[in-house]
XYZ file of C-alpha atoms in Angstrom:
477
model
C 72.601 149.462 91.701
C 76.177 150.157 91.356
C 77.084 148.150 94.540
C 75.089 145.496 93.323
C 76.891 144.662 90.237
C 80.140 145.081 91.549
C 79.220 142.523 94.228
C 77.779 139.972 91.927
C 81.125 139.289 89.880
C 83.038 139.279 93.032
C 81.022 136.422 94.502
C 80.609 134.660 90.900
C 84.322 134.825 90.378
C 84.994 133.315 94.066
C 82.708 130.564 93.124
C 84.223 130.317 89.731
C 87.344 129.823 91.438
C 86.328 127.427 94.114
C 84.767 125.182 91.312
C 88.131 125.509 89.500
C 90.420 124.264 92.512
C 88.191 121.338 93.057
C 88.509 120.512 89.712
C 91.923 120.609 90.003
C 92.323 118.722 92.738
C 89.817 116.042 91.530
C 91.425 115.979 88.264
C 95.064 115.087 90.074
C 93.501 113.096 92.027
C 92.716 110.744 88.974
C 96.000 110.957 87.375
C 97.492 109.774 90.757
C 95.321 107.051 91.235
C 96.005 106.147 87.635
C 99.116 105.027 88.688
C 99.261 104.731 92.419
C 95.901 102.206 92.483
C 97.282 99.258 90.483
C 100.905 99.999 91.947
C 99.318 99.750 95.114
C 97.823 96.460 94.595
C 100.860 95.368 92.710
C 103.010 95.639 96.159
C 100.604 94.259 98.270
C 100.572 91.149 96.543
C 104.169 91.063 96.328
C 103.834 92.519 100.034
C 100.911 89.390 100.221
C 103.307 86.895 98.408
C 105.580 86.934 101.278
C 102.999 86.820 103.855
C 101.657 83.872 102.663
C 105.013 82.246 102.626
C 105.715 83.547 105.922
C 102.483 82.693 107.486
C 103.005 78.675 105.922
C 107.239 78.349 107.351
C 105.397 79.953 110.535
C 102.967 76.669 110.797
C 105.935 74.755 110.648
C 108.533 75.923 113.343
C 110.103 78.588 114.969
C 113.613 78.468 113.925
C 112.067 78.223 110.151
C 110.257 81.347 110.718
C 113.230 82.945 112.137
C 115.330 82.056 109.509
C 113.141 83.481 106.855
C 112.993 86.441 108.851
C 116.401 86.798 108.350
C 116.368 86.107 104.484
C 113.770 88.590 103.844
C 114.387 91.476 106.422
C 118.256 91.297 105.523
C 119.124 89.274 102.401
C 116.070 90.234 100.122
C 115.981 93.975 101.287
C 119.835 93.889 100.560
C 118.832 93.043 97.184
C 115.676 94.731 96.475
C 116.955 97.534 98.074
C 119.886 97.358 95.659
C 118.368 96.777 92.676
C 114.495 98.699 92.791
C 117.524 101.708 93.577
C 119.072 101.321 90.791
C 115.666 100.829 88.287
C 114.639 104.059 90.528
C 116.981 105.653 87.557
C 115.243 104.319 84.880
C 112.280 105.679 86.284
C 113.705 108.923 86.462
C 114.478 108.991 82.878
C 111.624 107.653 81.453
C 109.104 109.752 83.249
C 110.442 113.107 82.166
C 111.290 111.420 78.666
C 107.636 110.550 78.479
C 106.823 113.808 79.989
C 108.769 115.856 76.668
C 107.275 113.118 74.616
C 110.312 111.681 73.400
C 108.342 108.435 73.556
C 111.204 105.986 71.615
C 113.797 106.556 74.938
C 112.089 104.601 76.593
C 112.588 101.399 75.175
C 116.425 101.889 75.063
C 116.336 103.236 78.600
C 114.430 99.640 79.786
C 117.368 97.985 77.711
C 119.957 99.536 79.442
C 118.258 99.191 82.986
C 117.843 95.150 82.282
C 122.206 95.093 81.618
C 122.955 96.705 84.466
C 120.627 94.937 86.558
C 122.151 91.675 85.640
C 126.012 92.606 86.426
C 124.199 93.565 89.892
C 122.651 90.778 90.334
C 126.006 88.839 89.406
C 127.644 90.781 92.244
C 125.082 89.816 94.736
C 125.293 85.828 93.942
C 128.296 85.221 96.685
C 125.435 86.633 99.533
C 122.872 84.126 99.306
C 125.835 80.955 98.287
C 127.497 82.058 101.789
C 124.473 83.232 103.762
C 125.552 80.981 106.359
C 128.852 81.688 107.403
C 127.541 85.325 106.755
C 124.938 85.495 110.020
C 126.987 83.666 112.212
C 129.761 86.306 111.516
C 127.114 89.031 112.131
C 126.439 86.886 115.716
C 122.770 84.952 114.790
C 122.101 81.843 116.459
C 123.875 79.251 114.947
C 120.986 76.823 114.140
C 119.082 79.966 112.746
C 122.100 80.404 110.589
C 122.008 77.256 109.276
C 118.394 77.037 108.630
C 118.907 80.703 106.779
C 121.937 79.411 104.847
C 119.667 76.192 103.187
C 116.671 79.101 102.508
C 118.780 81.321 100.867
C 119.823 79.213 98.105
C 115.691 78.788 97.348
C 115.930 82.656 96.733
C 118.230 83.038 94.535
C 115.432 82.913 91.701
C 113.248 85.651 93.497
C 116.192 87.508 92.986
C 117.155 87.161 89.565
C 113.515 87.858 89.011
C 113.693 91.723 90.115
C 115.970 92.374 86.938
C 112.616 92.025 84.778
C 109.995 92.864 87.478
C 111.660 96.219 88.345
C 112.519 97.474 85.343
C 109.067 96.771 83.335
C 107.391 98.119 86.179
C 108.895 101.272 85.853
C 108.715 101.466 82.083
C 105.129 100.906 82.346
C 104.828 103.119 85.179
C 106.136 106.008 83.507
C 102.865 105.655 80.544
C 100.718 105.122 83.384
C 99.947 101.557 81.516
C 100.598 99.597 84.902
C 97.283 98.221 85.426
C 98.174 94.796 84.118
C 100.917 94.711 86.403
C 98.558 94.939 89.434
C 95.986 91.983 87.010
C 99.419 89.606 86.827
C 100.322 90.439 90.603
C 96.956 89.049 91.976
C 96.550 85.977 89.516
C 100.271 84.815 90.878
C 99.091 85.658 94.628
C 95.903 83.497 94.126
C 98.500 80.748 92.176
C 100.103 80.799 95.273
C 98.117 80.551 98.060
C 96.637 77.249 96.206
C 99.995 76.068 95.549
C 101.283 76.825 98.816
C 98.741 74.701 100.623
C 98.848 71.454 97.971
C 102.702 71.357 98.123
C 102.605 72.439 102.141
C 99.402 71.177 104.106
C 98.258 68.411 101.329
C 101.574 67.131 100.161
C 103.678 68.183 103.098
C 106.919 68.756 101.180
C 107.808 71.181 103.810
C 110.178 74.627 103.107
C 110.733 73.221 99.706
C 107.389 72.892 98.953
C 106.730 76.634 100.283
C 109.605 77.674 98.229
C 108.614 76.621 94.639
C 105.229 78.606 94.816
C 106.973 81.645 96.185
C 109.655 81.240 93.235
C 106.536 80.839 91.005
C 104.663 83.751 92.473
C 107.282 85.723 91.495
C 108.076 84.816 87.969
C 104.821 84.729 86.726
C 103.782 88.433 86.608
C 107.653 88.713 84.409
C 106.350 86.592 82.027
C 103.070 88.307 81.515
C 104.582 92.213 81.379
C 107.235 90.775 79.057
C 104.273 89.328 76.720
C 102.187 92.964 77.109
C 105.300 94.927 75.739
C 106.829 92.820 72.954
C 102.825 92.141 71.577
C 102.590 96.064 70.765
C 100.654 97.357 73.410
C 103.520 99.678 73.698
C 104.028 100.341 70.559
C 105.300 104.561 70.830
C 107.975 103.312 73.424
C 108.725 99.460 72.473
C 110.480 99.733 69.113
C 112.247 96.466 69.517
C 115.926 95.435 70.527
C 118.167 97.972 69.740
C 122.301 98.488 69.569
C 122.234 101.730 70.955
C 120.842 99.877 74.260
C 124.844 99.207 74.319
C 125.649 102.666 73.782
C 126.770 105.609 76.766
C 126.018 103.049 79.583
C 128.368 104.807 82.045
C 126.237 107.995 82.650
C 123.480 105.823 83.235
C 125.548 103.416 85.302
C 126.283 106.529 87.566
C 122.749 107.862 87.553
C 121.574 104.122 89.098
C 124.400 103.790 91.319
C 122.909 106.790 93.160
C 119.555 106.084 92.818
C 120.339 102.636 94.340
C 122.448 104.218 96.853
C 119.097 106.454 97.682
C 116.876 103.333 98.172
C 119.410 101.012 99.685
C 120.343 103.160 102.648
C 116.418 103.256 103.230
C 115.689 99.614 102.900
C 118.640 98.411 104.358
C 117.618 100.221 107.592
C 115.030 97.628 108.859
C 117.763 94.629 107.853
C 119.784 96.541 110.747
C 116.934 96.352 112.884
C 116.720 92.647 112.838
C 120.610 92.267 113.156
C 120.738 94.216 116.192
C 117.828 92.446 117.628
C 119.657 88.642 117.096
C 122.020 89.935 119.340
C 120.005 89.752 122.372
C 118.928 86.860 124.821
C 115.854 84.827 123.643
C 116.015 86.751 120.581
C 114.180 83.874 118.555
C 111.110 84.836 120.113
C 111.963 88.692 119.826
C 112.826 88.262 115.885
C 109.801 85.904 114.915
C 107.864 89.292 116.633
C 109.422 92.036 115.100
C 109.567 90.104 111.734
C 105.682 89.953 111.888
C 105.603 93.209 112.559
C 107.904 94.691 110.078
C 105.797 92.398 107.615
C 102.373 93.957 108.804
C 104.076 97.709 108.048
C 105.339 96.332 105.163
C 101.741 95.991 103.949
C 101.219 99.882 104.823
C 104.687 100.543 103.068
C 103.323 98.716 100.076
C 100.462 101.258 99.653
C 102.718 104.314 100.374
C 105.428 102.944 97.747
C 102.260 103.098 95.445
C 101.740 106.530 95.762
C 105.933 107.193 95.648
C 105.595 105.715 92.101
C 102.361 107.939 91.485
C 105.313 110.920 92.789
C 108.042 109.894 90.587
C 105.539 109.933 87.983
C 103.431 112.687 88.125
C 106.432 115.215 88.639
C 109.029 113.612 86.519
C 106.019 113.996 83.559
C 105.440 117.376 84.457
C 109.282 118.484 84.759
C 109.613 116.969 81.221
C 106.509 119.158 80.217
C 108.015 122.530 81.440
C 104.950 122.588 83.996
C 106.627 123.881 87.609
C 103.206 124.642 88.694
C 101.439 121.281 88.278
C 104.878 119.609 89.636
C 104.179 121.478 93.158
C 100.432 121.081 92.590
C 101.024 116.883 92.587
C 103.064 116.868 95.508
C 100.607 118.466 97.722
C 97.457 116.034 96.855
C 99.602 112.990 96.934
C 101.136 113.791 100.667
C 97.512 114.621 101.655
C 96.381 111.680 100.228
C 99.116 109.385 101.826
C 99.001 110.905 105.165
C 95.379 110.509 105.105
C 95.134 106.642 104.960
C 98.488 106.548 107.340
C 96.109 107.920 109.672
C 93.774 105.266 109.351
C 95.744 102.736 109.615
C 97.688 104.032 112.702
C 94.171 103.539 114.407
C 93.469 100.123 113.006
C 96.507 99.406 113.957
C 96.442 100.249 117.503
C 92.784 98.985 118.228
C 93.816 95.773 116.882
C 96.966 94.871 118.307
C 96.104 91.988 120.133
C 95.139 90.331 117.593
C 97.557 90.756 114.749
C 100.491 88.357 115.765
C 98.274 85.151 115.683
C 97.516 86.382 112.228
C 101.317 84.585 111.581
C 101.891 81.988 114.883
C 100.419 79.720 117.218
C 102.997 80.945 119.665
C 101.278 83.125 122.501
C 105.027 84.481 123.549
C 105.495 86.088 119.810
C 101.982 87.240 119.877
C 102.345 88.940 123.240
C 105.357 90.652 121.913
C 103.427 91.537 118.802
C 101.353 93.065 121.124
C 103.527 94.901 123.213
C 105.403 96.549 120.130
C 102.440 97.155 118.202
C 102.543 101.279 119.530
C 105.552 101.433 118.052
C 104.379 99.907 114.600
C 101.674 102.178 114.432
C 104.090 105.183 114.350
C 106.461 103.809 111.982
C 103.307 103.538 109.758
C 102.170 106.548 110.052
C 105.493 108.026 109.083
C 106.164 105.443 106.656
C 102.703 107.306 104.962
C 104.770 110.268 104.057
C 108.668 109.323 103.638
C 108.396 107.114 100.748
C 105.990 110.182 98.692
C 108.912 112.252 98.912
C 111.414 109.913 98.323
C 109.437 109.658 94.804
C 109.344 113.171 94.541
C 113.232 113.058 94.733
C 113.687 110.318 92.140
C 110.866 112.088 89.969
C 112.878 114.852 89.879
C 116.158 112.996 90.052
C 117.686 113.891 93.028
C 118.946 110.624 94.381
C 122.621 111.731 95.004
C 121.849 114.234 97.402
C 119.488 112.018 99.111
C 121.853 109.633 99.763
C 124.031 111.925 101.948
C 120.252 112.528 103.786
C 119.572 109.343 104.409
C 123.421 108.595 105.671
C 123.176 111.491 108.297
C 119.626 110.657 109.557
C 119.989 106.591 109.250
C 123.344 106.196 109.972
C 124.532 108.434 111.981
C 121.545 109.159 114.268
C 119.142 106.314 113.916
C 121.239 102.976 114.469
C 123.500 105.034 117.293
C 120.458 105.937 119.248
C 118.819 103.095 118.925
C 122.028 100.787 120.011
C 122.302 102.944 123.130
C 118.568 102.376 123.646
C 118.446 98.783 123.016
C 121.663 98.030 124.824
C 122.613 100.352 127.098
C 119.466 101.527 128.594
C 118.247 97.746 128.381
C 115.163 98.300 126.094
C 115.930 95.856 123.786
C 113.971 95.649 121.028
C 111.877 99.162 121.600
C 114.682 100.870 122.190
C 116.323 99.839 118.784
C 113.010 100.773 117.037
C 112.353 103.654 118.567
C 115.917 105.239 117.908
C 115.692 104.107 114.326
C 111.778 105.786 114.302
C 113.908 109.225 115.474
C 116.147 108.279 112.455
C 113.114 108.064 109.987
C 111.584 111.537 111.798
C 114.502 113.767 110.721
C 115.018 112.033 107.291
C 111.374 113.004 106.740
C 111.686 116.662 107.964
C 114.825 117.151 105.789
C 113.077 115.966 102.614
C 109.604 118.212 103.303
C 112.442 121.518 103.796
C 114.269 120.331 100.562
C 110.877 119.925 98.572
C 109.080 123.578 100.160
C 112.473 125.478 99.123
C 113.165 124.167 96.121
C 113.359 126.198 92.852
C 111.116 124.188 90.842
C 111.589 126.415 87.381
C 114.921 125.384 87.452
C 114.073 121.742 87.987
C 112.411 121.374 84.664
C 115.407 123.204 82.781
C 116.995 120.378 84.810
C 114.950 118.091 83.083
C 114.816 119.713 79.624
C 118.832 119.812 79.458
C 118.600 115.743 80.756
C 116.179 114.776 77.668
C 117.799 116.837 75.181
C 121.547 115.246 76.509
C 119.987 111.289 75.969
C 118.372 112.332 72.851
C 120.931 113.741 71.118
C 123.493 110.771 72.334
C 120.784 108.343 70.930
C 120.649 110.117 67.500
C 124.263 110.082 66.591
């Protein structure tokens, strides 16, 4: 009898506990998917927006294609690596300012973020004016150069357009109200397809025509998240324009300029990629292939930057709660969950790699090379599946300067070495260049998953506390 009930509680409290931990994990699971799900489809049709340009230049040569190769996979991820960096700090602050309900910061944070976006953007100009004379220093074809040098100037809106794209995302981000962000992204991808083929196909106004609906594509989702937050759908964190928006800027200058250090080193990586690839013989044929291909894992990199938003979210909230535990909790489910779908993908990936380059060419020589690198892509995305999560856990927690010292030893200094030797020295050309960079990417990723398992996480959120309570009090003087 006595056996008997001490058994029963035993098992009941095992079951008890059971239930509890899947409720746990099911209720993370939902707050994650609150915010990764429409980020998600929010970067895949920004991810689809270029496709869809790509895929129309593509129809109409190969030096066009290459060119806008270049442009994207060097010019734009020069800039969006640049400037998403440096709104990474924004996002830092207004999670855990959200997170210890200090809800009015965060207008005055998305203030500051749009002024020093601009000045960057300022700085950038001279890149995309002299794009030209820029590639043919850096040893591209000359007629690729050229073509480059007249796309550029056609992006020079897609850039400016960032500064409000960036910035609102991670405002809205931070209240987990970015689900009209993912509504705006897909009406402008569906704008642009249409408007892409009339101005293209129908009207045949050629790059120019492909230009003005990606320019379009872009600046129509601004326009709607501007609308949502000045209508009062935010009304806790949009209080209106504001002075103090003016005020302090140079400790939030130097928390961006290290958050875009973080992300610039990482997106910047890939534009090194290409560059190193110009350099070889028949390397028209080699960049139109591993352009497609970065574009395809940019797809996959797209999904995993949705769940390093759902990171910087979740624990930046939960540091500016006091909650260690849930911090740690978050982390776990949202690797899992990333990893998970990198594994899938590795396999689609790999069963369908004969296939995917006529997705973007009539050319059977870039398709075969598609082909014939398409191992390799299926690596980088499964690996890409569980990088970006902890870069968001870094810049939830905001620990983008000591990332960027990371991301120079395991990039820099091991990735783009190896993968020269590779590529030139041991003749594998374009493989060998990926696959050193893909050993770059591998100890980047180990680094970060030893920095996240050993880190003191009770004295991240006094971290955070002693951040809030510094902007706060600066605000209220």
């Amino acid at each position: 009898m006595g056996s008997n009930t001490g058994e029963t509680p035993s098992a009941g409290n095992g079951i008890i506990q059971d239930e509890s931990f899947k409720h746990r994990i099911w209720n993370e699971s939902k707050k994650i998917w609150v915010v990764a799900g429409p980020a998600i489809l929010t970067r895949c049709s920004t991810s689809g927006a270029n496709a869809i340009t790509q895929a129309f230049i593509g129809h109409i040569g190969t030096t066009e294609l290459a060119a806008f190769a270049l442009i994207v996979t060097v010019l734009m991820r020069f800039a969006t690596g640049l400037l998403l960096g440096m709104s990474s700090g924004l996002e830092t602050l207004c999670g855990q300012a959200y997170g210890a309900r200090q809800y009015h910061m965060l207008g005055i944070f998305l203030q500051r973020s749009w002024l020093i976006l601009a000045l960057s953007s300022i700085l950038l100009l001279p890149f995309f004016v002299f794009a030209t004379p820029i590639f043919k220093v850096l040893g591209q074809e000359e007629s690729i150069s050229d073509m480059a040098g007249t796309l550029s100037l056609w992006f020079i809106p897609v850039m400016y357009s960032y500064i409000t794209s960036f910035s609102c995302q991670m405002f809205l981000q931070a209240q987990s109200k970015n689900k009209i962000i993912s509504y705006l992204a897909a009406f402008s991808l569906c704008i642009h397809v249409l408007l892409s083929w009339l101005l293209t196909v129908e009207y045949r106004f050629g790059i120019a025509g492909v230009a003005i609906s990606n320019i379009l594509a872009y600046w129509i989702p601004n326009i709607g998240q501007l609308a949502f937050i000045f209508s009062g759908r935010c009304k806790e964190t949009w209080k209106g324009f504001s002075m103090l928006a003016f005020k302090d800027l140079w400790p939030v200058i130097k928390l961006s300029v290290s958050a875009g250090a973080m992300l610039c080193l990482e997106v910047w990586y890939n534009s090194v990629l290409i560059l190193l690839t110009g350099r070889f013989k028949n390397s028209e044929v080699e960049i139109d292939a591993l352009s497609i291909c970065l574009n395809i894992s940019g797809w996959e990199i797209m999904v995993a930057f949705g769940f390093l938003a759902a990171a910087s979210v979740r624990i930046s909230n939960e540091l500016g709660s006091g909650d260690p535990k849930a911090a740690k909790f978050s982390i776990a489910v949202i690797v899992i969950t990333s990893f998970s779908i990198g594994i899938l993908l590795f396999i689609v990936c790999i069963f369908l790699r004969e296939q995917l380059g006529y997705i973007f060419t009539k050319s059977p020589e870039v398709a075969a090379e598609v082909a014939h690198l398409s191992p390799l892509l299926a690596f980088s995305m499964l690996m890409n599946s569980v990088q970006p999560v902890l870069s968001g856990v870094a810049i939830g927690a905001g620990w983008q300067s000591s990332v960027v010292f990371v991301n120079i030893g395991s990039y820099y200094l091991i990735g783009i070495p190896f993968g020269a030797i590779l590529g030139y020295v041991f003749n594998l050309h374009v493989m060998g260049v990926w696959i050193g960079m893909l050993i770059g990417t591998l100890i980047q990723t180990i680094i970060l998953i030893t920095l996240t398992c050993k880190t003191d996480w009770d004295k991240q959120v006094s971290i955070a506390k002693t951040r809030v309570n510094k902007w706060l009090a600066e605000a209220t003087e």
